[in-house]
PDB file of C-alpha atoms in Angstrom:
ATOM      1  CA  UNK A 290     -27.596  50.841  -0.262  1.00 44.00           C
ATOM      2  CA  UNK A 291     -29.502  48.566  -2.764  1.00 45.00           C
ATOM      3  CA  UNK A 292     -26.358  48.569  -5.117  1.00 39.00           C
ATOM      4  CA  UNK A 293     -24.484  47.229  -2.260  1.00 46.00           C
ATOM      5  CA  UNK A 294     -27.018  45.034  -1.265  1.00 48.00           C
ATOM      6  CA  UNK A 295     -27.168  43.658  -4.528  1.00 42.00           C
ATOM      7  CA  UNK A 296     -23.143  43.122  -5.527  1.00 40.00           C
ATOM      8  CA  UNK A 297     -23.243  41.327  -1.862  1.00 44.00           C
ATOM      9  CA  UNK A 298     -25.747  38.666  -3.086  1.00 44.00           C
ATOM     10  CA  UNK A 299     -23.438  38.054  -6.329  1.00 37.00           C
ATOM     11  CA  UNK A 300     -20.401  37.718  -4.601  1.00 40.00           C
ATOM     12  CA  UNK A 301     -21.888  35.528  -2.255  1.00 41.00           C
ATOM     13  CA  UNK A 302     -23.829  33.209  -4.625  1.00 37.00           C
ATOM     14  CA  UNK A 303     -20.215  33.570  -6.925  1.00 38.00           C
ATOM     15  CA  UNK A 304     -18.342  31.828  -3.718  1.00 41.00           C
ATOM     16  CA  UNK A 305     -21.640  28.781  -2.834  1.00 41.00           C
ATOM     17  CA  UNK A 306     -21.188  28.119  -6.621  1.00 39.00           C
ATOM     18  CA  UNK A 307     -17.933  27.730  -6.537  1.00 42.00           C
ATOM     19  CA  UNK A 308     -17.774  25.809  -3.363  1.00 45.00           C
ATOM     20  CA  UNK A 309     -20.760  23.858  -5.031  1.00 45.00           C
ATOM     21  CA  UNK A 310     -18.493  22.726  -8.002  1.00 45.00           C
ATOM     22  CA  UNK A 311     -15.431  22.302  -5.654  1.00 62.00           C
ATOM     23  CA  UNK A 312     -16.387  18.483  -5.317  1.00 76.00           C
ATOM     24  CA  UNK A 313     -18.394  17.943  -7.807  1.00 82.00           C
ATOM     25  CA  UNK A 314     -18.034  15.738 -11.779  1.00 89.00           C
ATOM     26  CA  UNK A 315     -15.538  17.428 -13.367  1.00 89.00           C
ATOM     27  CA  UNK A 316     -12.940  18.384 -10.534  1.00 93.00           C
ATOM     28  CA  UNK A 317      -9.831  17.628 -10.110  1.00 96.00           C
ATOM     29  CA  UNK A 318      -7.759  16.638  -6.508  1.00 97.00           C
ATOM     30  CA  UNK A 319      -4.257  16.243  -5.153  1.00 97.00           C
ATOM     31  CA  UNK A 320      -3.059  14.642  -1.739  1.00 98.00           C
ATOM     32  CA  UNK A 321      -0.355  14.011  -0.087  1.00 98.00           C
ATOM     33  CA  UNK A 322      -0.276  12.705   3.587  1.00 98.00           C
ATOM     34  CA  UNK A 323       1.575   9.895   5.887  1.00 97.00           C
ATOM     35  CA  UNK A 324       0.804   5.817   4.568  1.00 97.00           C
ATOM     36  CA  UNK A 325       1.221   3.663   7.541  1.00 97.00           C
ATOM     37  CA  UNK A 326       1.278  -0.001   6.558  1.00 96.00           C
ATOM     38  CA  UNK A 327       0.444  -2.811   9.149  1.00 96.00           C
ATOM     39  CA  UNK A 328       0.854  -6.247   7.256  1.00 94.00           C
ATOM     40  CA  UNK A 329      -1.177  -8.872   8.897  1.00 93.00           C
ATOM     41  CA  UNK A 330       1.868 -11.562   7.883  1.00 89.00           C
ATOM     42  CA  UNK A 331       2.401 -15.355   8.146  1.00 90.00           C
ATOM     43  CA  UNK A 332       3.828 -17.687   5.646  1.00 91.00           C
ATOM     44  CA  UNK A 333       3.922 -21.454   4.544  1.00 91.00           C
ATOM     45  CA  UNK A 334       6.810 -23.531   6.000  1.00 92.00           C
ATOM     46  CA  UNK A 335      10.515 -22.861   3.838  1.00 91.00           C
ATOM     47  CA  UNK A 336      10.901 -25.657   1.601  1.00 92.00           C
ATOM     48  CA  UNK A 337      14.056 -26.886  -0.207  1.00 91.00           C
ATOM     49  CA  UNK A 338      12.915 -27.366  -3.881  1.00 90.00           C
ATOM     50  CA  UNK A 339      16.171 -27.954  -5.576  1.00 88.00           C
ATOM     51  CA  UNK A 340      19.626 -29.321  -4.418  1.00 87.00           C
ATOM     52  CA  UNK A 341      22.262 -29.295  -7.248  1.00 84.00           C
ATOM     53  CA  UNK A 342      20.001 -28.753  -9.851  1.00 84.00           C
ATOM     54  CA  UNK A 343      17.947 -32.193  -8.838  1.00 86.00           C
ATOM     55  CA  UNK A 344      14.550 -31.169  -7.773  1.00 90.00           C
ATOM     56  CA  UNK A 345      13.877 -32.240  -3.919  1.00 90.00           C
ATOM     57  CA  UNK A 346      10.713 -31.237  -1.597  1.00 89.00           C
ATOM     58  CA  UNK A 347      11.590 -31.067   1.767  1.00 88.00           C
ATOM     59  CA  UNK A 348       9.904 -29.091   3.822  1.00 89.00           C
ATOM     60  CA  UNK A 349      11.549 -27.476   7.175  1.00 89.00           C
ATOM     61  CA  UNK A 350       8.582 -28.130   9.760  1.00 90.00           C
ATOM     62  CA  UNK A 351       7.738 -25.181  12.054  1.00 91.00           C
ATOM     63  CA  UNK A 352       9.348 -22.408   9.735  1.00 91.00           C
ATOM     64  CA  UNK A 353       8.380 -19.141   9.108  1.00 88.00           C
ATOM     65  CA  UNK A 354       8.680 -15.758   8.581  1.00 90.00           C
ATOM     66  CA  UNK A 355       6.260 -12.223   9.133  1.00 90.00           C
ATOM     67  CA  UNK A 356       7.038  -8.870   8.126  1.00 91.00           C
ATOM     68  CA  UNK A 357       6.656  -5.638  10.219  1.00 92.00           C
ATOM     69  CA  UNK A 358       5.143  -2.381   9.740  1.00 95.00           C
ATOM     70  CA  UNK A 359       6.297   0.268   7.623  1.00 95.00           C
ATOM     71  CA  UNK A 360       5.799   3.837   7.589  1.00 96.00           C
ATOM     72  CA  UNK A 361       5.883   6.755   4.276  1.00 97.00           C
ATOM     73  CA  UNK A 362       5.054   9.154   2.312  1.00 97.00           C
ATOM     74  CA  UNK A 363       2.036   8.816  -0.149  1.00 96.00           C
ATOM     75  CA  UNK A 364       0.425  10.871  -2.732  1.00 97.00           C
ATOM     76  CA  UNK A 365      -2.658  10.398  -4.530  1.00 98.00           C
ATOM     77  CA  UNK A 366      -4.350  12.405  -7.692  1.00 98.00           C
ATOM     78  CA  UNK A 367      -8.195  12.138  -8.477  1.00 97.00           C
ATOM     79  CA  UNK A 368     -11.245  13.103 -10.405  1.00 97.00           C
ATOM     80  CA  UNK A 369     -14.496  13.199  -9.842  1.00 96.00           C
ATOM     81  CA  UNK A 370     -16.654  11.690 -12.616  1.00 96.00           C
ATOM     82  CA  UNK A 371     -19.775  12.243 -11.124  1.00 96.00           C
ATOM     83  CA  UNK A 372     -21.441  14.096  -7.959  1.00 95.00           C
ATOM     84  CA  UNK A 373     -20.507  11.164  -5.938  1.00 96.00           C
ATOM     85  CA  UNK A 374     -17.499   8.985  -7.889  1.00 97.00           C
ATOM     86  CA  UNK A 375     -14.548   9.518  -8.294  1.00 97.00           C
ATOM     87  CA  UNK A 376     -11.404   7.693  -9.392  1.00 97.00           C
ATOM     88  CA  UNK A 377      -7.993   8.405  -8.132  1.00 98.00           C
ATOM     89  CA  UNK A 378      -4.471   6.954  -8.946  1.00 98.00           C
ATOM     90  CA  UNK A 379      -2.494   6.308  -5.498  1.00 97.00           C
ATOM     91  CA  UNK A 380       1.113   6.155  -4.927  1.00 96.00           C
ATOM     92  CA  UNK A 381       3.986   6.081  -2.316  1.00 94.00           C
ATOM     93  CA  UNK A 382       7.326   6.245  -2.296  1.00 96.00           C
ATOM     94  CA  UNK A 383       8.656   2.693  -1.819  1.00 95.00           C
ATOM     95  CA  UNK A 384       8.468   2.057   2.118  1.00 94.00           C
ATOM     96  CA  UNK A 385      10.760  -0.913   3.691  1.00 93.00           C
ATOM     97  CA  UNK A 386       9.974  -3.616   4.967  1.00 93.00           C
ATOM     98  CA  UNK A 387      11.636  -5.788   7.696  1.00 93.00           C
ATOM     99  CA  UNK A 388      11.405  -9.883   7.312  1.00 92.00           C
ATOM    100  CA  UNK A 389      11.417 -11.862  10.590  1.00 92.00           C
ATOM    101  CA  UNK A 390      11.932 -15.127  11.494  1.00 90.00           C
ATOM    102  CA  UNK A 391       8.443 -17.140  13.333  1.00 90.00           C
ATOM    103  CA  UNK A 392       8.191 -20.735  14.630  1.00 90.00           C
ATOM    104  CA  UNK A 393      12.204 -22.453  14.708  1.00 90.00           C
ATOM    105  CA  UNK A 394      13.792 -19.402  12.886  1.00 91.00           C
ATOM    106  CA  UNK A 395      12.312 -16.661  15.810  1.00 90.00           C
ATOM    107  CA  UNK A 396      15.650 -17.080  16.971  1.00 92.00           C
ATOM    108  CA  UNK A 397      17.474 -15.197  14.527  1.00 91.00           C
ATOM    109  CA  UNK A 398      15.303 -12.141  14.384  1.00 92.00           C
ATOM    110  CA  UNK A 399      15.286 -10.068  11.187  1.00 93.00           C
ATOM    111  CA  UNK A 400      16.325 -12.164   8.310  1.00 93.00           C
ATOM    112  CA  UNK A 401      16.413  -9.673   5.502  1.00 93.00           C
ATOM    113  CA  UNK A 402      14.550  -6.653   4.131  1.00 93.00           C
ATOM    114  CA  UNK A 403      12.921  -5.700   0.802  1.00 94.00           C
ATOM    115  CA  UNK A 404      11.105  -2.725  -0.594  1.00 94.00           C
ATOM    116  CA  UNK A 405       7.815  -3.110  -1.983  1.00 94.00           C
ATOM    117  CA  UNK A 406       6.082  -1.342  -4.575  1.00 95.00           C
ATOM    118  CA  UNK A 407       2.194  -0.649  -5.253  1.00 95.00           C
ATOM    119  CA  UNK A 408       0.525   2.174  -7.350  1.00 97.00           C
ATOM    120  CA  UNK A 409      -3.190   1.838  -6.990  1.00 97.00           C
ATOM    121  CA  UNK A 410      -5.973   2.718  -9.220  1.00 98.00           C
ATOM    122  CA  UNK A 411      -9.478   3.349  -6.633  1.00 98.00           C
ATOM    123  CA  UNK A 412     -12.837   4.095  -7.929  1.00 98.00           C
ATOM    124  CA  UNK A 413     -14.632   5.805  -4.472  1.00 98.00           C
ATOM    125  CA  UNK A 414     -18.550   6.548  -3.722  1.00 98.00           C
ATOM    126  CA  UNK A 415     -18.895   9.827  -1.909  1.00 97.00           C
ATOM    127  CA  UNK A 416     -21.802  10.751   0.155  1.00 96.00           C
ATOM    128  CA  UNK A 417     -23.691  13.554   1.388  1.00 95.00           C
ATOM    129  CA  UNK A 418     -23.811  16.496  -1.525  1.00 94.00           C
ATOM    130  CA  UNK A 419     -21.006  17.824  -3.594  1.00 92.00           C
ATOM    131  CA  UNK A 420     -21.293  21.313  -0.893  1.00 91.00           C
ATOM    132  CA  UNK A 421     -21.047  19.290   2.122  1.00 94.00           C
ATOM    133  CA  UNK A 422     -17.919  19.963   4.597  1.00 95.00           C
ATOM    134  CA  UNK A 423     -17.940  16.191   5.565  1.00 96.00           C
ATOM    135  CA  UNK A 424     -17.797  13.468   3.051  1.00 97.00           C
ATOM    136  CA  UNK A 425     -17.332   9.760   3.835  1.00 98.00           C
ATOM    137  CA  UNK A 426     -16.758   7.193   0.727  1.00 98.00           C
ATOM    138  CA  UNK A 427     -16.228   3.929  -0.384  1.00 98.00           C
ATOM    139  CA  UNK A 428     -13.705   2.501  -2.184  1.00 97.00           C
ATOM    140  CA  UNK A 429     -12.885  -0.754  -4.614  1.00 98.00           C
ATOM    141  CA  UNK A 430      -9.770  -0.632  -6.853  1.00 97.00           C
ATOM    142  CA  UNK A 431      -6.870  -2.901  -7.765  1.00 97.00           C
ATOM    143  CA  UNK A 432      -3.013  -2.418  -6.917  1.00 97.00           C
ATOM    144  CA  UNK A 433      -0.045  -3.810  -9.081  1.00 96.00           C
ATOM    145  CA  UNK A 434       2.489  -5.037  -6.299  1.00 95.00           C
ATOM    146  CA  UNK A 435       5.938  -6.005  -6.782  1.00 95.00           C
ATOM    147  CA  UNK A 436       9.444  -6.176  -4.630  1.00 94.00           C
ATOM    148  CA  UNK A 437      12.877  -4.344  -5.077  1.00 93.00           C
ATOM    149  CA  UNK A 438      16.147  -5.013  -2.961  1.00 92.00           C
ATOM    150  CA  UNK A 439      14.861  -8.143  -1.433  1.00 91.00           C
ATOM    151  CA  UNK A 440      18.233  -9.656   0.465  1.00 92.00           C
ATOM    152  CA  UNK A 441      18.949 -11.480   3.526  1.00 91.00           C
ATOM    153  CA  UNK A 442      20.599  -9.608   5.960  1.00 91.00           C
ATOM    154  CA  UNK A 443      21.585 -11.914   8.816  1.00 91.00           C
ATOM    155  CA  UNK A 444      24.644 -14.094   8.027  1.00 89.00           C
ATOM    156  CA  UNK A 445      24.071 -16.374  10.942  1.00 92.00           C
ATOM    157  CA  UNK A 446      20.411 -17.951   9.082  1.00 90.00           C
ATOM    158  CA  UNK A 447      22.451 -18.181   6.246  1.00 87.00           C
ATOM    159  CA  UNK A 448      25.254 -20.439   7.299  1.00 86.00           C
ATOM    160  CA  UNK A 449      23.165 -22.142   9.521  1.00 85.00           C
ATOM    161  CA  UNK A 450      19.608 -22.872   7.830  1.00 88.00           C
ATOM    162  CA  UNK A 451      20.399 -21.570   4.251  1.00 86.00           C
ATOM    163  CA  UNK A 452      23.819 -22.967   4.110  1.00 83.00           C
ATOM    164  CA  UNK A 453      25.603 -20.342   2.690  1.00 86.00           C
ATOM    165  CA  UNK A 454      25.576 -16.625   0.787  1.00 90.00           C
ATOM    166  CA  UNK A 455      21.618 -16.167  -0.693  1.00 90.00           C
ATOM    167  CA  UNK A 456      20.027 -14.130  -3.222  1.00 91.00           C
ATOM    168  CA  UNK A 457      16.302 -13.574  -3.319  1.00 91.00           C
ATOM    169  CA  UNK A 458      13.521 -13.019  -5.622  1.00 91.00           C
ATOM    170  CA  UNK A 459       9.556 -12.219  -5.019  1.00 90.00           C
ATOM    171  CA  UNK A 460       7.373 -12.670  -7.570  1.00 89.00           C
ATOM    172  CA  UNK A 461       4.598  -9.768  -8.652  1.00 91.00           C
ATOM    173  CA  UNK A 462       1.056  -9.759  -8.301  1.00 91.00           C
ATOM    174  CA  UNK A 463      -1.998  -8.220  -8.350  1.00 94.00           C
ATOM    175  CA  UNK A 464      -4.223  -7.444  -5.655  1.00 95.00           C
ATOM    176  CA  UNK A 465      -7.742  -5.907  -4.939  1.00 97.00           C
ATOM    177  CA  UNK A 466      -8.230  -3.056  -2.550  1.00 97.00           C
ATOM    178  CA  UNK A 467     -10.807  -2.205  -0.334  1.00 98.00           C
ATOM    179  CA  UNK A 468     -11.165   1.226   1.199  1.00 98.00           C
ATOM    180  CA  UNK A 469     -12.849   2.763   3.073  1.00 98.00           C
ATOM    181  CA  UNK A 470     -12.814   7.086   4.365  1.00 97.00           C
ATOM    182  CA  UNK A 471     -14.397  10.663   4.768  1.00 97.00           C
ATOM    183  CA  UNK A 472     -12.590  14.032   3.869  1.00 97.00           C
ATOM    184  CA  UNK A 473     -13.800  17.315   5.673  1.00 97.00           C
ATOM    185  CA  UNK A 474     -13.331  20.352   3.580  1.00 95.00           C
ATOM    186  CA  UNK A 475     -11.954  23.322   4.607  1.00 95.00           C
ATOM    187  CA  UNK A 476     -13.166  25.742   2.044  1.00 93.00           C
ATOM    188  CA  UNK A 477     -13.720  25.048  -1.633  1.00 89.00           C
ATOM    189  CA  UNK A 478     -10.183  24.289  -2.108  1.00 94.00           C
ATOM    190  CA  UNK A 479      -8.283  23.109   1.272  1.00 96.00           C
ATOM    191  CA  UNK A 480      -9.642  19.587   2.587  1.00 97.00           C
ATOM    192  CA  UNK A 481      -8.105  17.059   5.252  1.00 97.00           C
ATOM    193  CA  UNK A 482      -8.587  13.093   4.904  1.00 97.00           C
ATOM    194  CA  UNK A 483      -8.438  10.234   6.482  1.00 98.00           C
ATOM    195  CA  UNK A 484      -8.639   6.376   4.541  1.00 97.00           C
ATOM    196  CA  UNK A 485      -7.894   2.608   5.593  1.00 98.00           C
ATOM    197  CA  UNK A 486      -7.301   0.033   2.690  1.00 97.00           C
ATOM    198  CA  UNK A 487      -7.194  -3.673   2.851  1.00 97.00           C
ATOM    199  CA  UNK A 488      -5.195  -5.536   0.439  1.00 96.00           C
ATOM    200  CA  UNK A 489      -5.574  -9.441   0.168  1.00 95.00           C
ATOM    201  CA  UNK A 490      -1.935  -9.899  -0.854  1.00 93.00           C
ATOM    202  CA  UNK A 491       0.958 -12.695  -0.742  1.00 92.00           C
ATOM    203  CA  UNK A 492       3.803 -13.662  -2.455  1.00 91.00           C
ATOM    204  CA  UNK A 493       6.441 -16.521  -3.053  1.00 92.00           C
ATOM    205  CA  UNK A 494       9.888 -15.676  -1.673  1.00 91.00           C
ATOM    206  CA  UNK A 495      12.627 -18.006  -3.570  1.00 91.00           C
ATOM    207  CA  UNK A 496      15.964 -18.403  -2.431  1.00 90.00           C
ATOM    208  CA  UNK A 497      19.049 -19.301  -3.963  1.00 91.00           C
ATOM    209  CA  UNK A 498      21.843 -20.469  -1.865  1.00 89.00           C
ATOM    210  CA  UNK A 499      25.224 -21.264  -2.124  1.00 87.00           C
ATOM    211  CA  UNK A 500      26.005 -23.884  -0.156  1.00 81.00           C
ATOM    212  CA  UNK A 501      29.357 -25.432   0.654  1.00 77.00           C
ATOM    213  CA  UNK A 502      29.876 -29.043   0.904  1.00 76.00           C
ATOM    214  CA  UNK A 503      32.934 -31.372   1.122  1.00 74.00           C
ATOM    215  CA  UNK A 504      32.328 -32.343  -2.765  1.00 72.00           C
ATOM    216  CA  UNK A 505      32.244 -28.193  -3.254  1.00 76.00           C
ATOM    217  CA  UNK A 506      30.044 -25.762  -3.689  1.00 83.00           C
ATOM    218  CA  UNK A 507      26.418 -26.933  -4.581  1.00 83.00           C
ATOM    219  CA  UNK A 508      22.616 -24.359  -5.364  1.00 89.00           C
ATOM    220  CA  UNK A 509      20.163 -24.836  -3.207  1.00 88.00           C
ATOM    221  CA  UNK A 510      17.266 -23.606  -4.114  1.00 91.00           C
ATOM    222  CA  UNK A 511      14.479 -22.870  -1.509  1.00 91.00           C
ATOM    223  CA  UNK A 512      11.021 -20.850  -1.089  1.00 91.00           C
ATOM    224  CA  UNK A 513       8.065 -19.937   1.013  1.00 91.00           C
ATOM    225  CA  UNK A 514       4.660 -18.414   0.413  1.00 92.00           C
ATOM    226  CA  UNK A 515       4.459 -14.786   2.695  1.00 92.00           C
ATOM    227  CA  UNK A 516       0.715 -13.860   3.191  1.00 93.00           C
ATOM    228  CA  UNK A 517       0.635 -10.186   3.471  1.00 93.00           C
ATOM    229  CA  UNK A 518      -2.708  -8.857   3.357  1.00 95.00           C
ATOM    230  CA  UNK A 519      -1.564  -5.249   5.107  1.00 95.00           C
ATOM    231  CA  UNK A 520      -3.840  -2.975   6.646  1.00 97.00           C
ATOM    232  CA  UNK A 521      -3.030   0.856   5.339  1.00 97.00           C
ATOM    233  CA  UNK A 522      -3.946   3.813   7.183  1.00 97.00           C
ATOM    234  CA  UNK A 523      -3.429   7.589   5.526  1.00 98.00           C
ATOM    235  CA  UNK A 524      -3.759  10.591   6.538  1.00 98.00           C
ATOM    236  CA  UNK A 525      -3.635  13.791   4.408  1.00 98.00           C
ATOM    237  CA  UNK A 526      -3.844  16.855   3.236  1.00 97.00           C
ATOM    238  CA  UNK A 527      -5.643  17.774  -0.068  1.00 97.00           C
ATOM    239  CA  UNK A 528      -6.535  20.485  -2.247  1.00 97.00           C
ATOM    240  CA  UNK A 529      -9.260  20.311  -5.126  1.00 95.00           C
ATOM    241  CA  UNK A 530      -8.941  22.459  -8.605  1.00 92.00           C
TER     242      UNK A 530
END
């Protein structure tokens, strides 16, 4: 009876020191989960900076354009340096974003689309001990963000406000993120999660148009500054090594 008595204590101070070092420096985590992406959009007026390579500044009063929310798939990898911090590299796969038209150019509805890119490097506070089942945290980090398949889509802005077939570029940026979360730990290993990020983001849309005209067919450059600044929710799934 003491011999069992006694291999029941080990195993059960084995498992608390295992669950003891399942969040603690030196472990390693992997989520995956559902971004959602709510950008809190407007932009500067579109302005016509260059008309047949002579450089102009006319600015279309009452002009905009906001982009909607986006859903996907996101997946993050971390490690805890300490007790209580932790970095952790985030990434999704690209979501897409619709562009539409605010002020004059409501009328046309979605102008284009693009898909954006931003892999994030977070360095979180935890709280409450390494053994706790709840844990919120608090994050600061910095994102690279950048744009792929930007296009206009609607052929009706084009002819009438761009003037003719348009390609578009976005510049890239960096941004700083602010986060904020708790997970709640299954057992050692199995943990759920739960995060919102702000990002303080914009960036300068240029267009290049061209535009037919009686004397043939001239660029017209244009551009507008899109404030971003998205709100992300995400909800996982995690396990810790």
């Amino acid at each position: 009876m003491k011999l069992k008595q006694a291999v029941t204590g080990i195993a059960a101070l084995a498992c608390m020191t295992t669950a003891a070092h399942a969040q603690s420096a030196g472990s390693f985590y992997v989520t995956t989960g559902w971004f959602h992406l709510a950008p809190q959009s407007n932009s500067d007026p579109l302005t016509v900076t260059s008309i047949g390579g002579s450089p102009t500044n006319l600015t279309q009063p009452n002009t905009g354009a906001k982009l909607d929310s986006a859903d996907t798939i996101g997946f993050t990898a971390g490690y805890f340096v300490t007790d209580h911090i932790a970095t952790e590299f985030v990434i999704g796969v690209p979501p897409s974003f619709d562009l539409e038209g605010s002020g004059n150019l409501s009328q046309f509805g979605k102008l284009g689309q693009a898909k954006q890119w931003s892999p994030t490097l977070l360095f979180k506070y935890y709280f409450n001990a390494p053994t706790a089942t709840f844990r919120p945290y608090l994050g600061v980090g910095v994102s690279r963000v950048w744009f792929t398949d930007a296009e206009i889509t609607n052929s009706v802005f084009q002819a009438n406000v761009l003037h003719g077939p348009t390609s578009v570029s976005t510049d890239s940026s960096w941004a700083p993120v602010f986060n904020a979360g708790f997970t709640y730990a299954f057992n050692q290993h199995w943990f759920a999660g739960v995060s919102i990020s702000y990002l303080p983001l914009s960036t300068t849309a240029k267009l290049n148009s061209a535009a037919a005209t009686p004397v043939g067919t001239l660029n017209v450059q244009s551009q507008t500054k899109i404030r971003l600044n998205p709100i992300v929710s995400y909800v996982n799934i995690g396990y810790r090594f």
